[in-house]
Amino acid sequence: MATSHLADLGHQRVGHIAGPPEWLDAQQRLTGFQEELRSRQLDPRFVETGDWSAASGYRAARALLGQGVTAIFSGNDQMALGALSAAASLGMTVPGDLSIVGFDDVPEAAYYQPALTTVRQDLTEAGRRAVALLLGEADLHPAVDPETHRAGVHRCPAGAATNRTLTVAKLTVDIRDDDVVDCIHRACDRSHE
């Protein structure tokens, strides 16, 4: 999605700042990046690896910019922040000289300069599907209302309100959907039967 967005903007040399290779998320984003570029007959070799930090994004972006890329898809928003800083250190403007797309839609992305274009994951839907799988109620077709659960490349909003915070087994999860909360409560009730 992010890579196709950058290619659709006309970029011929798109780079990727990948996360650590031992992370499944990083592997999947790298594979998607390379497959999308190959499908468009563009060179998929402009890849540098980071460690999810802004500092590693800075170093990786400097290396990619040295290879002449005009766009960067970063494996997360923190590394994208480093890429924004690298561009500024070279006197480049975003989006004038360079396009950058992050991934995760962290709330802070709206406050980067410039505000970061990023990919939002629908974590509510992912949580709903995970709990449904655990309960044996799996419907593998996402129940996403396109008006309220948009996933994709977008200009990050100024912040997202969280309706609830639920703590389960020392894991704090932000919940934005009462259906997910109800599903988790049913799972907890069943575990006590």
PDB file of C-alpha atoms in Angstrom:
ATOM      1  CA  MET A   1       0.000   0.000   0.000  1.00  0.00           C
ATOM      2  CA  ALA A   2       2.695   2.531   0.983  1.00  0.00           C
ATOM      3  CA  THR A   3       4.983   1.462  -1.838  1.00  0.00           C
ATOM      4  CA  SER A   4       2.204   1.636  -4.427  1.00  0.00           C
ATOM      5  CA  HIS A   5       1.315   5.115  -3.128  1.00  0.00           C
ATOM      6  CA  LEU A   6       4.892   6.282  -3.680  1.00  0.00           C
ATOM      7  CA  ALA A   7       5.105   4.668  -7.118  1.00  0.00           C
ATOM      8  CA  ASP A   8       1.739   6.197  -8.051  1.00  0.00           C
ATOM      9  CA  LEU A   9       3.253   9.601  -7.257  1.00  0.00           C
ATOM     10  CA  GLY A  10       5.767   8.896 -10.046  1.00  0.00           C
ATOM     11  CA  HIS A  11       8.812   7.896  -8.014  1.00  0.00           C
ATOM     12  CA  GLN A  12      11.142   5.580  -9.910  1.00  0.00           C
ATOM     13  CA  ARG A  13      13.754   5.095  -7.158  1.00  0.00           C
ATOM     14  CA  VAL A  14      11.940   4.102  -3.984  1.00  0.00           C
ATOM     15  CA  GLY A  15      13.909   3.029  -0.925  1.00  0.00           C
ATOM     16  CA  HIS A  16      12.847   1.065   2.118  1.00  0.00           C
ATOM     17  CA  ILE A  17      14.052   1.329   5.692  1.00  0.00           C
ATOM     18  CA  ALA A  18      13.357  -2.180   6.961  1.00  0.00           C
ATOM     19  CA  GLY A  19      13.042  -3.206  10.565  1.00  0.00           C
ATOM     20  CA  PRO A  20      15.243  -5.916  12.088  1.00  0.00           C
ATOM     21  CA  PRO A  21      15.226  -9.030   9.868  1.00  0.00           C
ATOM     22  CA  GLU A  22      14.303 -11.329  12.767  1.00  0.00           C
ATOM     23  CA  TRP A  23      10.940  -9.547  13.165  1.00  0.00           C
ATOM     24  CA  LEU A  24       8.060 -11.051  11.173  1.00  0.00           C
ATOM     25  CA  ASP A  25       6.502  -7.594  10.666  1.00  0.00           C
ATOM     26  CA  ALA A  26       9.736  -6.323   9.156  1.00  0.00           C
ATOM     27  CA  GLN A  27       9.999  -9.350   6.863  1.00  0.00           C
ATOM     28  CA  GLN A  28       6.422  -8.922   5.640  1.00  0.00           C
ATOM     29  CA  ARG A  29       6.840  -5.199   4.959  1.00  0.00           C
ATOM     30  CA  LEU A  30      10.087  -5.823   3.079  1.00  0.00           C
ATOM     31  CA  THR A  31       8.507  -8.587   1.003  1.00  0.00           C
ATOM     32  CA  GLY A  32       5.502  -6.394   0.186  1.00  0.00           C
ATOM     33  CA  PHE A  33       7.794  -3.509  -0.772  1.00  0.00           C
ATOM     34  CA  GLN A  34       9.885  -5.678  -3.091  1.00  0.00           C
ATOM     35  CA  GLU A  35       6.896  -7.431  -4.686  1.00  0.00           C
ATOM     36  CA  GLU A  36       5.139  -4.138  -5.413  1.00  0.00           C
ATOM     37  CA  LEU A  37       8.215  -2.637  -7.048  1.00  0.00           C
ATOM     38  CA  ARG A  38       8.854  -5.781  -9.110  1.00  0.00           C
ATOM     39  CA  SER A  39       5.234  -5.741 -10.308  1.00  0.00           C
ATOM     40  CA  ARG A  40       5.925  -2.238 -11.666  1.00  0.00           C
ATOM     41  CA  GLN A  41       9.326  -3.154 -13.146  1.00  0.00           C
ATOM     42  CA  LEU A  42      11.081  -0.869 -10.629  1.00  0.00           C
ATOM     43  CA  ASP A  43      14.330  -1.692  -8.832  1.00  0.00           C
ATOM     44  CA  PRO A  44      13.608  -3.230  -5.379  1.00  0.00           C
ATOM     45  CA  ARG A  45      17.225  -3.205  -4.156  1.00  0.00           C
ATOM     46  CA  PHE A  46      17.253   0.137  -2.335  1.00  0.00           C
ATOM     47  CA  VAL A  47      16.929  -1.291   1.172  1.00  0.00           C
ATOM     48  CA  GLU A  48      18.663  -0.393   4.417  1.00  0.00           C
ATOM     49  CA  THR A  49      17.965  -2.021   7.769  1.00  0.00           C
ATOM     50  CA  GLY A  50      17.173  -0.209  10.993  1.00  0.00           C
ATOM     51  CA  ASP A  51      16.274  -1.250  14.525  1.00  0.00           C
ATOM     52  CA  TRP A  52      12.931   0.610  14.793  1.00  0.00           C
ATOM     53  CA  SER A  53      14.633   3.700  16.319  1.00  0.00           C
ATOM     54  CA  ALA A  54      14.790   7.228  14.907  1.00  0.00           C
ATOM     55  CA  ALA A  55      18.608   7.086  15.025  1.00  0.00           C
ATOM     56  CA  SER A  56      18.678   3.994  12.822  1.00  0.00           C
ATOM     57  CA  GLY A  57      16.175   5.655  10.464  1.00  0.00           C
ATOM     58  CA  TYR A  58      18.501   8.645  10.186  1.00  0.00           C
ATOM     59  CA  ARG A  59      21.499   6.452   9.280  1.00  0.00           C
ATOM     60  CA  ALA A  60      19.487   4.316   6.843  1.00  0.00           C
ATOM     61  CA  ALA A  61      17.952   7.355   5.132  1.00  0.00           C
ATOM     62  CA  ARG A  62      21.372   8.962   4.693  1.00  0.00           C
ATOM     63  CA  ALA A  63      22.569   5.762   3.002  1.00  0.00           C
ATOM     64  CA  LEU A  64      19.466   5.578   0.771  1.00  0.00           C
ATOM     65  CA  LEU A  65      19.703   9.241  -0.184  1.00  0.00           C
ATOM     66  CA  GLY A  66      23.315   8.615  -1.168  1.00  0.00           C
ATOM     67  CA  GLN A  67      21.937   6.076  -3.657  1.00  0.00           C
ATOM     68  CA  GLY A  68      19.642   8.650  -5.243  1.00  0.00           C
ATOM     69  CA  VAL A  69      16.235   7.558  -3.976  1.00  0.00           C
ATOM     70  CA  THR A  70      13.441  10.115  -4.258  1.00  0.00           C
ATOM     71  CA  ALA A  71      11.030   8.346  -1.914  1.00  0.00           C
ATOM     72  CA  ILE A  72      11.319   6.253   1.250  1.00  0.00           C
ATOM     73  CA  PHE A  73       8.912   3.775   2.800  1.00  0.00           C
ATOM     74  CA  SER A  74       9.898   3.351   6.431  1.00  0.00           C
ATOM     75  CA  GLY A  75       8.998   0.202   8.357  1.00  0.00           C
ATOM     76  CA  ASN A  76       7.732   2.312  11.258  1.00  0.00           C
ATOM     77  CA  ASP A  77       7.067   5.927  12.141  1.00  0.00           C
ATOM     78  CA  GLN A  78      10.075   6.258  14.454  1.00  0.00           C
ATOM     79  CA  MET A  79      12.494   5.388  11.655  1.00  0.00           C
ATOM     80  CA  ALA A  80      10.531   7.759   9.398  1.00  0.00           C
ATOM     81  CA  LEU A  81      11.193  10.523  11.944  1.00  0.00           C
ATOM     82  CA  GLY A  82      14.905   9.797  11.543  1.00  0.00           C
ATOM     83  CA  ALA A  83      14.485   9.926   7.757  1.00  0.00           C
ATOM     84  CA  LEU A  84      12.817  13.355   8.025  1.00  0.00           C
ATOM     85  CA  SER A  85      15.776  14.550  10.067  1.00  0.00           C
ATOM     86  CA  ALA A  86      18.273  13.101   7.565  1.00  0.00           C
ATOM     87  CA  ALA A  87      16.534  14.902   4.714  1.00  0.00           C
ATOM     88  CA  ALA A  88      16.600  18.188   6.629  1.00  0.00           C
ATOM     89  CA  SER A  89      20.305  17.752   7.423  1.00  0.00           C
ATOM     90  CA  LEU A  90      20.961  17.543   3.682  1.00  0.00           C
ATOM     91  CA  GLY A  91      18.861  20.629   2.942  1.00  0.00           C
ATOM     92  CA  MET A  92      16.072  18.567   1.357  1.00  0.00           C
ATOM     93  CA  THR A  93      12.401  19.353   1.788  1.00  0.00           C
ATOM     94  CA  VAL A  94       9.637  16.835   2.318  1.00  0.00           C
ATOM     95  CA  PRO A  95       7.567  16.441   0.214  1.00  0.00           C
ATOM     96  CA  GLY A  96       9.281  18.817  -2.262  1.00  0.00           C
ATOM     97  CA  ASP A  97      12.544  16.912  -2.760  1.00  0.00           C
ATOM     98  CA  LEU A  98      11.684  13.627  -1.068  1.00  0.00           C
ATOM     99  CA  SER A  99       8.534  11.687  -0.183  1.00  0.00           C
ATOM    100  CA  ILE A 100       8.429   9.667   3.027  1.00  0.00           C
ATOM    101  CA  VAL A 101       5.746   7.254   4.214  1.00  0.00           C
ATOM    102  CA  GLY A 102       5.854   5.687   7.666  1.00  0.00           C
ATOM    103  CA  PHE A 103       3.982   2.796   9.193  1.00  0.00           C
ATOM    104  CA  ASP A 104       1.974   2.522  12.465  1.00  0.00           C
ATOM    105  CA  ASP A 105       0.289   5.929  12.670  1.00  0.00           C
ATOM    106  CA  VAL A 106       1.719   6.781  16.073  1.00  0.00           C
ATOM    107  CA  PRO A 107      -0.052   9.816  17.568  1.00  0.00           C
ATOM    108  CA  GLU A 108       3.171  11.833  17.461  1.00  0.00           C
ATOM    109  CA  ALA A 109       3.319  11.510  13.645  1.00  0.00           C
ATOM    110  CA  ALA A 110       0.869  14.397  13.336  1.00  0.00           C
ATOM    111  CA  TYR A 111       3.381  16.654  15.083  1.00  0.00           C
ATOM    112  CA  TYR A 112       6.445  15.805  12.986  1.00  0.00           C
ATOM    113  CA  GLN A 113       7.619  18.575  10.678  1.00  0.00           C
ATOM    114  CA  PRO A 114       6.107  18.093   8.213  1.00  0.00           C
ATOM    115  CA  ALA A 115       3.292  15.884   9.539  1.00  0.00           C
ATOM    116  CA  LEU A 116       4.043  12.335   8.467  1.00  0.00           C
ATOM    117  CA  THR A 117       2.067  10.418   5.891  1.00  0.00           C
ATOM    118  CA  THR A 118       1.721   6.982   7.419  1.00  0.00           C
ATOM    119  CA  VAL A 119      -0.087   3.656   7.209  1.00  0.00           C
ATOM    120  CA  ARG A 120      -2.650   2.963   9.909  1.00  0.00           C
ATOM    121  CA  GLN A 121      -3.234  -0.627  10.952  1.00  0.00           C
ATOM    122  CA  ASP A 122      -6.755  -1.447  12.040  1.00  0.00           C
ATOM    123  CA  LEU A 123      -5.769  -2.889  15.414  1.00  0.00           C
ATOM    124  CA  THR A 124      -9.379  -3.031  16.577  1.00  0.00           C
ATOM    125  CA  GLU A 125     -10.263  -5.383  13.741  1.00  0.00           C
ATOM    126  CA  ALA A 126      -7.075  -7.411  14.310  1.00  0.00           C
ATOM    127  CA  GLY A 127      -7.973  -7.726  18.005  1.00  0.00           C
ATOM    128  CA  ARG A 128     -11.532  -8.727  17.191  1.00  0.00           C
ATOM    129  CA  ARG A 129     -10.312 -11.448  14.826  1.00  0.00           C
ATOM    130  CA  ALA A 130      -7.686 -12.711  17.284  1.00  0.00           C
ATOM    131  CA  VAL A 131     -10.205 -13.037  20.109  1.00  0.00           C
ATOM    132  CA  ALA A 132     -12.724 -14.673  17.771  1.00  0.00           C
ATOM    133  CA  LEU A 133     -10.077 -17.206  16.761  1.00  0.00           C
ATOM    134  CA  LEU A 134      -9.342 -17.954  20.419  1.00  0.00           C
ATOM    135  CA  LEU A 135     -13.043 -18.422  21.118  1.00  0.00           C
ATOM    136  CA  GLY A 136     -13.541 -20.601  18.068  1.00  0.00           C
ATOM    137  CA  GLU A 137     -15.939 -18.030  16.625  1.00  0.00           C
ATOM    138  CA  ALA A 138     -13.656 -17.091  13.772  1.00  0.00           C
ATOM    139  CA  ASP A 139     -15.074 -15.207  10.859  1.00  0.00           C
ATOM    140  CA  LEU A 140     -11.994 -14.660   8.767  1.00  0.00           C
ATOM    141  CA  HIS A 141     -13.703 -11.982   6.703  1.00  0.00           C
ATOM    142  CA  PRO A 142     -13.078  -8.587   8.316  1.00  0.00           C
ATOM    143  CA  ALA A 143     -16.155  -6.760   9.548  1.00  0.00           C
ATOM    144  CA  VAL A 144     -14.839  -3.331   8.680  1.00  0.00           C
ATOM    145  CA  ASP A 145     -17.053  -0.332   8.171  1.00  0.00           C
ATOM    146  CA  PRO A 146     -15.180   1.709   5.556  1.00  0.00           C
ATOM    147  CA  GLU A 147     -16.463   4.944   7.094  1.00  0.00           C
ATOM    148  CA  THR A 148     -15.076   4.271  10.571  1.00  0.00           C
ATOM    149  CA  HIS A 149     -12.160   1.870  10.095  1.00  0.00           C
ATOM    150  CA  ARG A 150      -9.949   3.231   7.369  1.00  0.00           C
ATOM    151  CA  ALA A 151      -6.628   1.567   6.786  1.00  0.00           C
ATOM    152  CA  GLY A 152      -4.186   3.062   4.376  1.00  0.00           C
ATOM    153  CA  VAL A 153      -1.877   5.861   3.525  1.00  0.00           C
ATOM    154  CA  HIS A 154      -3.194   9.103   4.900  1.00  0.00           C
ATOM    155  CA  ARG A 155      -2.226  12.342   6.564  1.00  0.00           C
ATOM    156  CA  CYS A 156      -2.124  11.490  10.232  1.00  0.00           C
ATOM    157  CA  PRO A 157      -4.796  13.078  12.457  1.00  0.00           C
ATOM    158  CA  ALA A 158      -3.812  15.271  15.372  1.00  0.00           C
ATOM    159  CA  GLY A 159      -4.574  12.495  17.832  1.00  0.00           C
ATOM    160  CA  ALA A 160      -6.964   9.660  18.457  1.00  0.00           C
ATOM    161  CA  ALA A 161      -9.177   9.371  21.489  1.00  0.00           C
ATOM    162  CA  THR A 162      -9.166   6.063  23.288  1.00  0.00           C
ATOM    163  CA  ASN A 163     -12.463   5.050  24.813  1.00  0.00           C
ATOM    164  CA  ARG A 164     -11.143   2.374  27.154  1.00  0.00           C
ATOM    165  CA  THR A 165      -8.009   0.782  28.422  1.00  0.00           C
ATOM    166  CA  LEU A 166      -8.245  -2.872  29.309  1.00  0.00           C
ATOM    167  CA  THR A 167      -5.585  -4.751  31.261  1.00  0.00           C
ATOM    168  CA  VAL A 168      -5.387  -8.483  30.580  1.00  0.00           C
ATOM    169  CA  ALA A 169      -2.588 -10.610  32.040  1.00  0.00           C
ATOM    170  CA  LYS A 170      -0.353  -7.588  32.632  1.00  0.00           C
ATOM    171  CA  LEU A 171      -0.810  -6.449  29.027  1.00  0.00           C
ATOM    172  CA  THR A 172      -2.453  -3.081  28.491  1.00  0.00           C
ATOM    173  CA  VAL A 173      -4.438  -2.788  25.308  1.00  0.00           C
ATOM    174  CA  ASP A 174      -6.274   0.283  24.012  1.00  0.00           C
ATOM    175  CA  ILE A 175      -9.783  -0.730  23.034  1.00  0.00           C
ATOM    176  CA  ARG A 176     -11.864   1.423  20.686  1.00  0.00           C
ATOM    177  CA  ASP A 177     -14.716  -0.980  20.115  1.00  0.00           C
ATOM    178  CA  ASP A 178     -17.277  -2.257  22.615  1.00  0.00           C
ATOM    179  CA  ASP A 179     -17.674  -5.481  20.581  1.00  0.00           C
ATOM    180  CA  VAL A 180     -14.031  -6.380  21.257  1.00  0.00           C
ATOM    181  CA  VAL A 181     -14.474  -5.655  24.975  1.00  0.00           C
ATOM    182  CA  ASP A 182     -17.594  -7.853  25.062  1.00  0.00           C
ATOM    183  CA  CYS A 183     -15.745 -10.635  23.234  1.00  0.00           C
ATOM    184  CA  ILE A 184     -12.860 -10.500  25.725  1.00  0.00           C
ATOM    185  CA  HIS A 185     -15.303 -10.570  28.640  1.00  0.00           C
ATOM    186  CA  ARG A 186     -16.954 -13.677  27.152  1.00  0.00           C
ATOM    187  CA  ALA A 187     -13.516 -15.300  26.873  1.00  0.00           C
ATOM    188  CA  CYS A 188     -12.764 -14.465  30.514  1.00  0.00           C
ATOM    189  CA  ASP A 189     -16.168 -15.799  31.611  1.00  0.00           C
ATOM    190  CA  ARG A 190     -15.567 -19.060  29.735  1.00  0.00           C
ATOM    191  CA  SER A 191     -12.144 -19.480  31.323  1.00  0.00           C
ATOM    192  CA  HIS A 192     -13.795 -19.414  34.781  1.00  0.00           C
ATOM    193  CA  GLU A 193     -16.406 -22.079  33.932  1.00  0.00           C
TER     194      GLU A 193
END
